[in-house]
């Protein structure tokens, strides 16, 4: 019920007498949820500021401006170097906080737009369906419960938290306006805030699509599906979906099913849409992550390219034009200047596309399904895929070297060209492996050589064989899986949880992420993944020809690799951390963000790794995890986000917590050491991951195994025992038994003293008065 | 003698495939194999000594499978025979710490492999393995003052060894079964879970294993011996306050301390009044079913819905986090084998429903006359069907229904799952405007 | 004005002064407390026929040397044990004026960066440019505008010569 107003003219009871009393109620909701409402349901921008400041006090932001200027208003440009302030009064530190906030707002807005569209669309198409996350998932939407304080039962229940998040986004974004917020910690607090709502928005989107579209519901045995250029049957018409919103692609599959064409057309995807297509239908193919976009479009394999939203190349239309593929834009976020054909008959649109129109905007998913299929079938009959003469093109190269200066990875394209001109394509093919597919090299080429196509052409033999398996996105983690790992974690059998997430903007080989994942899988960490990272993990085989998904089960358990799904499925990783608090400690989730984040920071040994983070979404995802108390490690490119959150292990005063048992402040090990760190190399990241799984609550057995891995990896990659080891030993029982003699010697030399293991919290209000009668 | 391979926990998960193995020791294709720990008098042990009886690695043919026994003898002031089983289980862990050495199973069922790689790196004698075991035992269990290890690969000798060992396993099991709360004066506490559930702790007695199923009384005893201030500690059981419920003064004292004052008393063997608290990693949950006045049990791996129409995951949310919740009890499956299993509530006589797979696991411990009276998911998936089943089979709880009809029993405060009890209206951000509020004193 | 190696990496009006080895040596020799940070890029790098690590060790007699942990092994094999720490972590320490340095004698006056991914080094230089009083120098092959002083964009051979020259000038004095 909405907008109820009632008036009581006269009312009298034993206690109160009232006359002319008017009560207006925004909404009346029936509620079965017994849980007590926590202090911050749907928190405003400032409600959790205290928690943010507690985090920022320990993990002080380090800013690395990418630009010394501010160009956001007509006062500017303003030069903020050398301590100068802008015309509006802002300094360089606040300006960085502001840009970070802006990035987080953009990221949250992308997920929010996605969530808004998908929830409304699904309600419209499928009715107000119940929310169903499958068996053994009791807490259906942990972030909605935690942040919004509601327990959603049906799709329409998601509208309220969605509206809330949209409102917070507006307030947060407004703070970036000239003459609004002025201090860096408050910009950071808002960035943390809007990124928290980003997590909420991701969860809303994924919960809705899992419920309504029949995606796997927390299924560890979700099907293994095909990924890689080579998995696509090029003899069939090919429809390529790029982006993040599965709706149009799903309609393509529906059309194929309904018209007995299912086996006659290939449906493939790039980026998260691809993940979600396989969740919708395991027969869909994944071309690969974002980095393969330009490469794959250039191959001309796709007859029709459907773009939905997020992470689509802005020049997809021009690129498609080169191959004769038709582009269908399907979402209000990406219209590409195309004519709106939503209301036109499918036949007209198809004829138009077959007649050479570059594309069409169709904002009706069902119609997209029909147009895409019929166009692809026709186009595939007439369209010729042009072969590229790599050697001939390479001969045009004059070795000016401009391309290498544009290349993120400093790849030696000129030498590759030189060799290719002589018929040796090996170096270009090697470069292909390291290329992130941005295409910047081509923009500067003085001879207009299609360098990206040449790389693809040189590696053609390899790419045609690129056929791997990835486990389709399983969605949430089951409550019972979390219960299962409780005992092995406290008994020191599982050292931690590592989540490999994010984009493929790698500084080195894309294989690095699979290598890292396998290191932690073989050491029996719980490994989980999502998005483009989950795809790159698949694109690597061991000597037996198996991918990690074939080698390691899809459970949330020691030595298991669980792919939760697309970008929006990242919410389930946060959800798993949250559920630990509700399952083991029976902490209330409802509107109780601060307490849960404090629990996670101090107890849940989980680390996120976004090795190729590129987008603003990745910025908000990482920042959202940070507010929840989960540290994130970025690849070297992450330095361009301009901000890290770094602890100072050398300052013991920064590492104090309350011991909730006694209320006293006590010293802890500097753990997690960072909230947001940038690692220069794979090796540095690996050791850092192991170290950042340490938490102040670790049992001695838990600490032993965490330290064993930290020390072992440190010795393996850096050649020696870590120098900070004494900081992590609280009592002798923390010392890994196989290293006892070696470590005792160090402790003695450093005059080490034992410490207690507290019941750790940063929140004084959670301290219990010890009452022993 | 420096061990030529790495010894560390990081190798624990390592599996050695057939193609990579140098030799296999024990395993399903060999009839005789086994391992045993015995406690000796200090004088009977040559500390640090490793013997190999029969051919060593370098004398074994590559790719072959051989009989194998591991015999560990220990001595120490605080090492008693009761701890042999606990020490013995460490053999498995420690063997797996050795890079390129795999150990599976226990007792007369062991299955080991040495990798080609480790052999090539110079791991060519069992003496290295013995050395690793000795170092690790002493590092982790400093109560072991003296230790010697004997490996046997000679077929005849292994056979004889295993025959003797079987008798010892049997005697040990008989002793463990016979041991009860009455016979000991010390229980053990476990606060490992407090890292996640700060107010929960487990009381472990000979009749009650930890609710995760990982730590029994012997484990607790061993751990408390090694590190009395560690997460497993002795609880002097004190006076027996209530025999039926299993209430002890010593336990209550520690409950108050260790639950940070959250909980005052524990009934060790009841689901009612003051049940034991739970963390979150309990293997199974016992739940009261008011409609039949009986108790059901469901375990974590059971995927379907219980007789209450909700799955394990829903029931499990009713307890946990160190909260004392009447009518719900997190517990280990092994506890169902205890002679004191929920004895205050009627034990098996009160048990009305459990998943088939659990029933099969504990069938020998269910009194014979009750075995076909307890329903599983195959017999009943809702309360009505359960009632019918119990009545038809003549389950002892049916008697209680009549009693209920005759005598008014005090109502138990048990929250029914999924059924709302009335409504509650909460006014959120309501703006109430009253022109005038007059507070009058009542005469 | 020199164009940054990544041509779009123009931070603003304040950009590094391009230095020759001679000037660089002069500047460095005048500075009190100085440190050189070596990144993962030095792996396999040679100056002529010698591994660059040898030169760096030579230099460690003149200034503190901190290496990326991923290249520490190379130094350990040569019998040296320089401080090893991630560049982000070290830069974070450096920006704190109160930090006592790795030797406890106080923060540094000048820091030279060598062998990091271009963009990562650029960002770390940016930290110190805006949030510290420390002077910075980039000794890599590519011009880094965010430093106070930087080598120009150089061809491989030119840079080797430059670097060798710089070391010998520093060692001579």
CSV table of N, CA and C in Angstrom, one decimal, chain A residues 152-223:
chain,number,residue,atom,x,y,z
A,152,UNK,N,13.8,-9.4,0.5
A,152,UNK,CA,13.0,-9.4,-0.7
A,152,UNK,C,12.4,-10.8,-0.9
A,153,UNK,N,11.1,-10.9,-1.3
A,153,UNK,CA,10.5,-12.1,-1.6
A,153,UNK,C,10.2,-12.3,-3.1
A,154,UNK,N,9.9,-11.1,-3.7
A,154,UNK,CA,9.6,-11.2,-5.1
A,154,UNK,C,10.3,-10.1,-5.9
A,155,UNK,N,10.3,-10.2,-7.2
A,155,UNK,CA,11.1,-9.2,-8.0
A,155,UNK,C,10.8,-7.8,-7.6
A,156,UNK,N,9.5,-7.5,-7.4
A,156,UNK,CA,9.2,-6.1,-7.1
A,156,UNK,C,9.7,-5.6,-5.8
A,157,UNK,N,10.0,-6.5,-4.9
A,157,UNK,CA,10.6,-6.1,-3.7
A,157,UNK,C,12.0,-5.5,-3.9
A,158,UNK,N,12.6,-5.7,-5.0
A,158,UNK,CA,13.9,-5.2,-5.3
A,158,UNK,C,13.9,-3.7,-5.7
A,159,UNK,N,12.7,-3.3,-6.0
A,159,UNK,CA,12.6,-1.9,-6.5
A,159,UNK,C,12.9,-0.9,-5.4
A,160,UNK,N,12.5,-1.2,-4.2
A,160,UNK,CA,12.8,-0.2,-3.1
A,160,UNK,C,14.3,0.0,-2.9
A,161,UNK,N,15.0,-1.1,-2.7
A,161,UNK,CA,16.5,-0.9,-2.6
A,161,UNK,C,17.1,-0.3,-3.8
A,162,UNK,N,16.6,-0.6,-4.9
A,162,UNK,CA,17.1,0.0,-6.2
A,162,UNK,C,16.9,1.5,-6.2
A,163,UNK,N,15.7,1.9,-5.8
A,163,UNK,CA,15.4,3.3,-5.7
A,163,UNK,C,16.3,4.0,-4.6
A,164,UNK,N,16.5,3.3,-3.5
A,164,UNK,CA,17.4,3.8,-2.5
A,164,UNK,C,18.8,4.1,-3.1
A,165,UNK,N,19.3,3.1,-3.8
A,165,UNK,CA,20.7,3.2,-4.3
A,165,UNK,C,20.8,4.3,-5.3
A,166,UNK,N,19.7,4.4,-6.1
A,166,UNK,CA,19.7,5.5,-7.1
A,166,UNK,C,19.8,6.9,-6.4
A,167,UNK,N,19.1,7.0,-5.4
A,167,UNK,CA,19.1,8.2,-4.6
A,167,UNK,C,20.5,8.5,-4.0
A,168,UNK,N,21.1,7.5,-3.5
A,168,UNK,CA,22.5,7.7,-2.9
A,168,UNK,C,23.5,8.1,-4.0
A,169,UNK,N,23.3,7.5,-5.1
A,169,UNK,CA,24.2,7.8,-6.3
A,169,UNK,C,24.0,9.2,-6.6
A,170,UNK,N,22.8,9.7,-6.6
A,170,UNK,CA,22.6,11.1,-6.9
A,170,UNK,C,23.3,12.0,-5.9
A,171,UNK,N,23.1,11.7,-4.6
A,171,UNK,CA,23.8,12.5,-3.6
A,171,UNK,C,25.3,12.5,-3.7
A,172,UNK,N,25.8,11.3,-4.0
A,172,UNK,CA,27.3,11.1,-4.0
A,172,UNK,C,27.8,11.8,-5.2
A,173,UNK,N,27.2,11.7,-6.3
A,173,UNK,CA,27.7,12.3,-7.6
A,173,UNK,C,27.6,13.8,-7.4
A,174,UNK,N,26.6,14.3,-6.7
A,174,UNK,CA,26.4,15.8,-6.6
A,174,UNK,C,27.6,16.4,-5.8
A,175,UNK,N,28.2,15.5,-5.0
A,175,UNK,CA,29.3,16.0,-4.2
A,175,UNK,C,30.5,16.4,-5.0
A,176,UNK,N,30.6,15.8,-6.3
A,176,UNK,CA,31.7,16.1,-7.1
A,176,UNK,C,31.6,17.4,-7.9
A,177,UNK,N,30.4,18.1,-7.8
A,177,UNK,CA,30.2,19.3,-8.4
A,177,UNK,C,31.2,20.4,-7.8
A,178,UNK,N,31.5,21.3,-8.7
A,178,UNK,CA,32.4,22.4,-8.2
A,178,UNK,C,31.8,23.1,-7.0
A,179,UNK,N,32.6,23.3,-6.0
A,179,UNK,CA,32.1,24.0,-4.9
A,179,UNK,C,31.3,23.2,-3.9
A,180,UNK,N,31.4,21.9,-4.0
A,180,UNK,CA,30.7,21.0,-3.0
A,180,UNK,C,31.8,20.5,-2.1
A,181,UNK,N,31.9,19.2,-2.0
A,181,UNK,CA,32.8,18.6,-1.0
A,181,UNK,C,34.2,19.2,-1.2
A,182,UNK,N,35.0,19.3,-0.1
A,182,UNK,CA,36.3,20.0,-0.2
A,182,UNK,C,37.4,19.2,0.4
A,183,UNK,N,37.2,18.1,1.1
A,183,UNK,CA,38.3,17.4,1.8
A,183,UNK,C,38.4,16.0,1.4
A,184,UNK,N,39.6,15.5,1.2
A,184,UNK,CA,39.8,14.2,0.6
A,184,UNK,C,39.1,13.0,1.4
A,185,UNK,N,39.2,13.1,2.7
A,185,UNK,CA,38.6,11.9,3.4
A,185,UNK,C,37.1,11.8,3.2
A,186,UNK,N,36.5,13.0,3.0
A,186,UNK,CA,35.1,13.0,2.8
A,186,UNK,C,34.7,12.6,1.4
A,187,UNK,N,35.6,12.9,0.5
A,187,UNK,CA,35.4,12.4,-0.9
A,187,UNK,C,35.5,10.8,-0.8
A,188,UNK,N,36.5,10.4,-0.1
A,188,UNK,CA,36.7,8.9,0.1
A,188,UNK,C,35.5,8.3,0.7
A,189,UNK,N,35.0,8.9,1.8
A,189,UNK,CA,33.9,8.3,2.5
A,189,UNK,C,32.7,8.2,1.5
A,190,UNK,N,32.5,9.1,0.6
A,190,UNK,CA,31.4,9.1,-0.3
A,190,UNK,C,31.7,8.0,-1.4
A,191,UNK,N,33.0,7.9,-1.8
A,191,UNK,CA,33.4,6.9,-2.7
A,191,UNK,C,33.1,5.5,-2.1
A,192,UNK,N,33.4,5.3,-0.9
A,192,UNK,CA,33.1,4.1,-0.2
A,192,UNK,C,31.6,3.8,-0.2
A,193,UNK,N,30.9,4.9,0.1
A,193,UNK,CA,29.4,4.8,0.2
A,193,UNK,C,28.8,4.4,-1.1
A,194,UNK,N,29.1,5.1,-2.1
A,194,UNK,CA,28.5,4.8,-3.4
A,194,UNK,C,28.9,3.4,-3.9
A,195,UNK,N,30.1,3.0,-3.6
A,195,UNK,CA,30.6,1.7,-4.0
A,195,UNK,C,29.9,0.6,-3.2
A,196,UNK,N,29.5,0.9,-2.0
A,196,UNK,CA,28.7,0.0,-1.2
A,196,UNK,C,27.3,-0.2,-1.9
A,197,UNK,N,26.8,0.9,-2.3
A,197,UNK,CA,25.5,0.8,-3.0
A,197,UNK,C,25.7,0.1,-4.4
A,198,UNK,N,26.9,0.2,-4.9
A,198,UNK,CA,27.2,-0.5,-6.2
A,198,UNK,C,27.0,-2.0,-5.9
A,199,UNK,N,27.5,-2.5,-4.8
A,199,UNK,CA,27.4,-3.9,-4.5
A,199,UNK,C,25.9,-4.3,-4.4
A,200,UNK,N,25.2,-3.4,-3.8
A,200,UNK,CA,23.7,-3.7,-3.6
A,200,UNK,C,23.1,-3.8,-5.0
A,201,UNK,N,23.5,-2.9,-5.9
A,201,UNK,CA,22.9,-2.9,-7.3
A,201,UNK,C,23.3,-4.1,-8.1
A,202,UNK,N,24.5,-4.6,-7.9
A,202,UNK,CA,25.0,-5.8,-8.6
A,202,UNK,C,24.1,-7.0,-8.1
A,203,UNK,N,23.9,-7.0,-6.8
A,203,UNK,CA,23.2,-8.1,-6.2
A,203,UNK,C,21.7,-8.1,-6.8
A,204,UNK,N,21.1,-6.9,-6.8
A,204,UNK,CA,19.8,-6.8,-7.3
A,204,UNK,C,19.7,-7.3,-8.7
A,205,UNK,N,20.6,-6.9,-9.6
A,205,UNK,CA,20.6,-7.3,-11.0
A,205,UNK,C,20.7,-8.9,-11.1
A,206,UNK,N,21.7,-9.4,-10.3
A,206,UNK,CA,21.9,-10.9,-10.5
A,206,UNK,C,20.8,-11.7,-9.8
A,207,UNK,N,20.3,-11.3,-8.7
A,207,UNK,CA,19.3,-12.0,-8.0
A,207,UNK,C,18.0,-12.0,-9.0
A,208,UNK,N,17.8,-10.9,-9.6
A,208,UNK,CA,16.6,-10.8,-10.5
A,208,UNK,C,16.8,-11.8,-11.7
A,209,UNK,N,17.9,-11.7,-12.3
A,209,UNK,CA,18.1,-12.6,-13.5
A,209,UNK,C,18.2,-14.1,-13.2
A,210,UNK,N,18.8,-14.4,-12.0
A,210,UNK,CA,18.9,-15.8,-11.6
A,210,UNK,C,17.4,-16.3,-11.4
A,211,UNK,N,16.6,-15.5,-10.7
A,211,UNK,CA,15.3,-15.9,-10.3
A,211,UNK,C,14.4,-16.1,-11.6
A,212,UNK,N,14.5,-15.1,-12.5
A,212,UNK,CA,13.6,-15.1,-13.6
A,212,UNK,C,14.0,-15.9,-14.8
A,213,UNK,N,15.3,-16.0,-15.0
A,213,UNK,CA,15.8,-16.5,-16.3
A,213,UNK,C,16.3,-18.0,-16.1
A,214,UNK,N,16.1,-18.5,-15.0
A,214,UNK,CA,16.5,-20.0,-14.8
A,214,UNK,C,18.0,-20.2,-14.9
A,215,UNK,N,18.8,-19.2,-14.4
A,215,UNK,CA,20.2,-19.4,-14.3
A,215,UNK,C,20.5,-20.5,-13.2
A,216,UNK,N,21.7,-21.1,-13.3
A,216,UNK,CA,22.1,-22.0,-12.2
A,216,UNK,C,21.9,-21.2,-10.8
A,217,UNK,N,21.4,-21.9,-9.9
A,217,UNK,CA,21.1,-21.3,-8.6
A,217,UNK,C,22.1,-21.9,-7.5
A,218,UNK,N,23.2,-21.3,-7.4
A,218,UNK,CA,24.2,-21.7,-6.4
A,218,UNK,C,24.7,-23.1,-6.7
A,219,UNK,N,24.7,-23.5,-8.0
A,219,UNK,CA,25.1,-24.9,-8.3
A,219,UNK,C,26.6,-25.1,-8.5
A,220,UNK,N,27.2,-25.8,-7.7
A,220,UNK,CA,28.7,-26.0,-7.9
A,220,UNK,C,28.9,-26.9,-9.1
A,221,UNK,N,28.0,-27.6,-9.5
A,221,UNK,CA,28.1,-28.4,-10.7
A,221,UNK,C,27.5,-27.8,-12.0
A,222,UNK,N,27.5,-26.4,-12.0
A,222,UNK,CA,27.0,-25.7,-13.2
A,222,UNK,C,27.8,-26.3,-14.4
A,223,UNK,N,27.2,-26.3,-15.6
A,223,UNK,CA,27.8,-27.0,-16.7
A,223,UNK,C,29.1,-26.3,-17.1
